[in-house]
């Protein structure tokens, strides 16, 4: 394992939806990893559930917008 690989303590990925009309919806952090197992557990208990709620709300909004267009 190289020194660079050992240097990383955490990683995350943020998600943003850009709609066809140009509006953007920031959903937040969807993927998170940390070397510390307590921080990973915190993410699974609090952060992942929060992201899932935001993603479901964005999907519901997109569904209602597409059904209104028809």
Tab-separated table of C-alpha atoms in Angstrom:
chain	number	residue	atom	x	y	z
A	1	UNK	CA	0.000	0.000	0.000
A	2	UNK	CA	1.413	3.370	-0.934
A	3	UNK	CA	1.783	6.342	1.391
A	4	UNK	CA	-0.884	8.258	-0.533
A	5	UNK	CA	-3.451	5.560	0.090
A	6	UNK	CA	-2.759	5.628	3.824
A	7	UNK	CA	-3.078	9.423	3.987
A	8	UNK	CA	-6.823	9.494	3.297
A	9	UNK	CA	-8.908	9.743	6.432
A	10	UNK	CA	-12.306	10.350	4.891
A	11	UNK	CA	-14.195	10.570	1.627
A	12	UNK	CA	-17.651	11.801	0.685
A	13	UNK	CA	-19.725	12.471	-2.404
A	14	UNK	CA	-22.308	15.236	-2.719
A	15	UNK	CA	-25.287	15.094	-5.077
A	16	UNK	CA	-26.959	17.958	-6.931
A	17	UNK	CA	-29.909	17.592	-9.308
A	18	UNK	CA	-30.048	19.947	-12.296
A	19	UNK	CA	-33.485	19.993	-13.883
A	20	UNK	CA	-34.252	20.694	-17.540
A	21	UNK	CA	-35.553	24.191	-16.695
A	22	UNK	CA	-32.189	25.067	-15.097
A	23	UNK	CA	-33.144	24.814	-11.434
A	24	UNK	CA	-30.796	22.966	-9.132
A	25	UNK	CA	-31.632	20.959	-6.034
A	26	UNK	CA	-28.819	20.221	-3.601
A	27	UNK	CA	-29.608	16.857	-2.041
A	28	UNK	CA	-26.462	16.756	0.075
A	29	UNK	CA	-23.922	14.107	0.910
A	30	UNK	CA	-24.990	10.675	-0.246
A	31	UNK	CA	-21.842	8.630	0.289
A	32	UNK	CA	-19.513	8.952	3.266
A	33	UNK	CA	-16.557	6.935	4.507
A	34	UNK	CA	-14.191	7.655	7.373
A	35	UNK	CA	-11.316	5.706	8.824
A	36	UNK	CA	-12.834	6.023	12.293
A	37	UNK	CA	-15.547	3.349	12.777
A	38	UNK	CA	-17.490	5.596	15.173
A	39	UNK	CA	-17.856	8.263	12.501
A	40	UNK	CA	-18.981	5.646	9.976
A	41	UNK	CA	-21.584	4.423	12.489
A	42	UNK	CA	-22.752	8.014	13.071
A	43	UNK	CA	-23.202	8.418	9.315
A	44	UNK	CA	-25.283	5.246	9.050
A	45	UNK	CA	-27.503	6.286	11.965
A	46	UNK	CA	-28.007	9.967	11.159
A	47	UNK	CA	-26.527	11.101	7.844
A	48	UNK	CA	-27.623	8.280	5.540
A	49	UNK	CA	-31.222	8.455	6.742
A	50	UNK	CA	-31.260	12.212	6.221
A	51	UNK	CA	-29.940	11.816	2.679
A	52	UNK	CA	-32.518	9.117	1.919
A	53	UNK	CA	-35.338	11.464	3.013
A	54	UNK	CA	-34.004	14.245	0.772
A	55	UNK	CA	-33.643	11.913	-2.207
A	56	UNK	CA	-37.192	10.569	-1.785
A	57	UNK	CA	-38.548	14.133	-1.552
A	58	UNK	CA	-36.704	15.127	-4.742
A	59	UNK	CA	-38.063	12.054	-6.542
A	60	UNK	CA	-41.610	12.819	-5.383
A	61	UNK	CA	-41.283	16.407	-6.600
A	62	UNK	CA	-40.036	15.211	-9.992
A	63	UNK	CA	-42.875	12.694	-10.256
A	64	UNK	CA	-45.543	15.267	-9.423
A	65	UNK	CA	-44.035	17.740	-11.904
A	66	UNK	CA	-44.016	15.145	-14.682
A	67	UNK	CA	-47.626	14.085	-14.015
A	68	UNK	CA	-48.784	17.718	-14.044
A	69	UNK	CA	-47.218	18.242	-17.480
A	70	UNK	CA	-49.243	15.395	-18.991
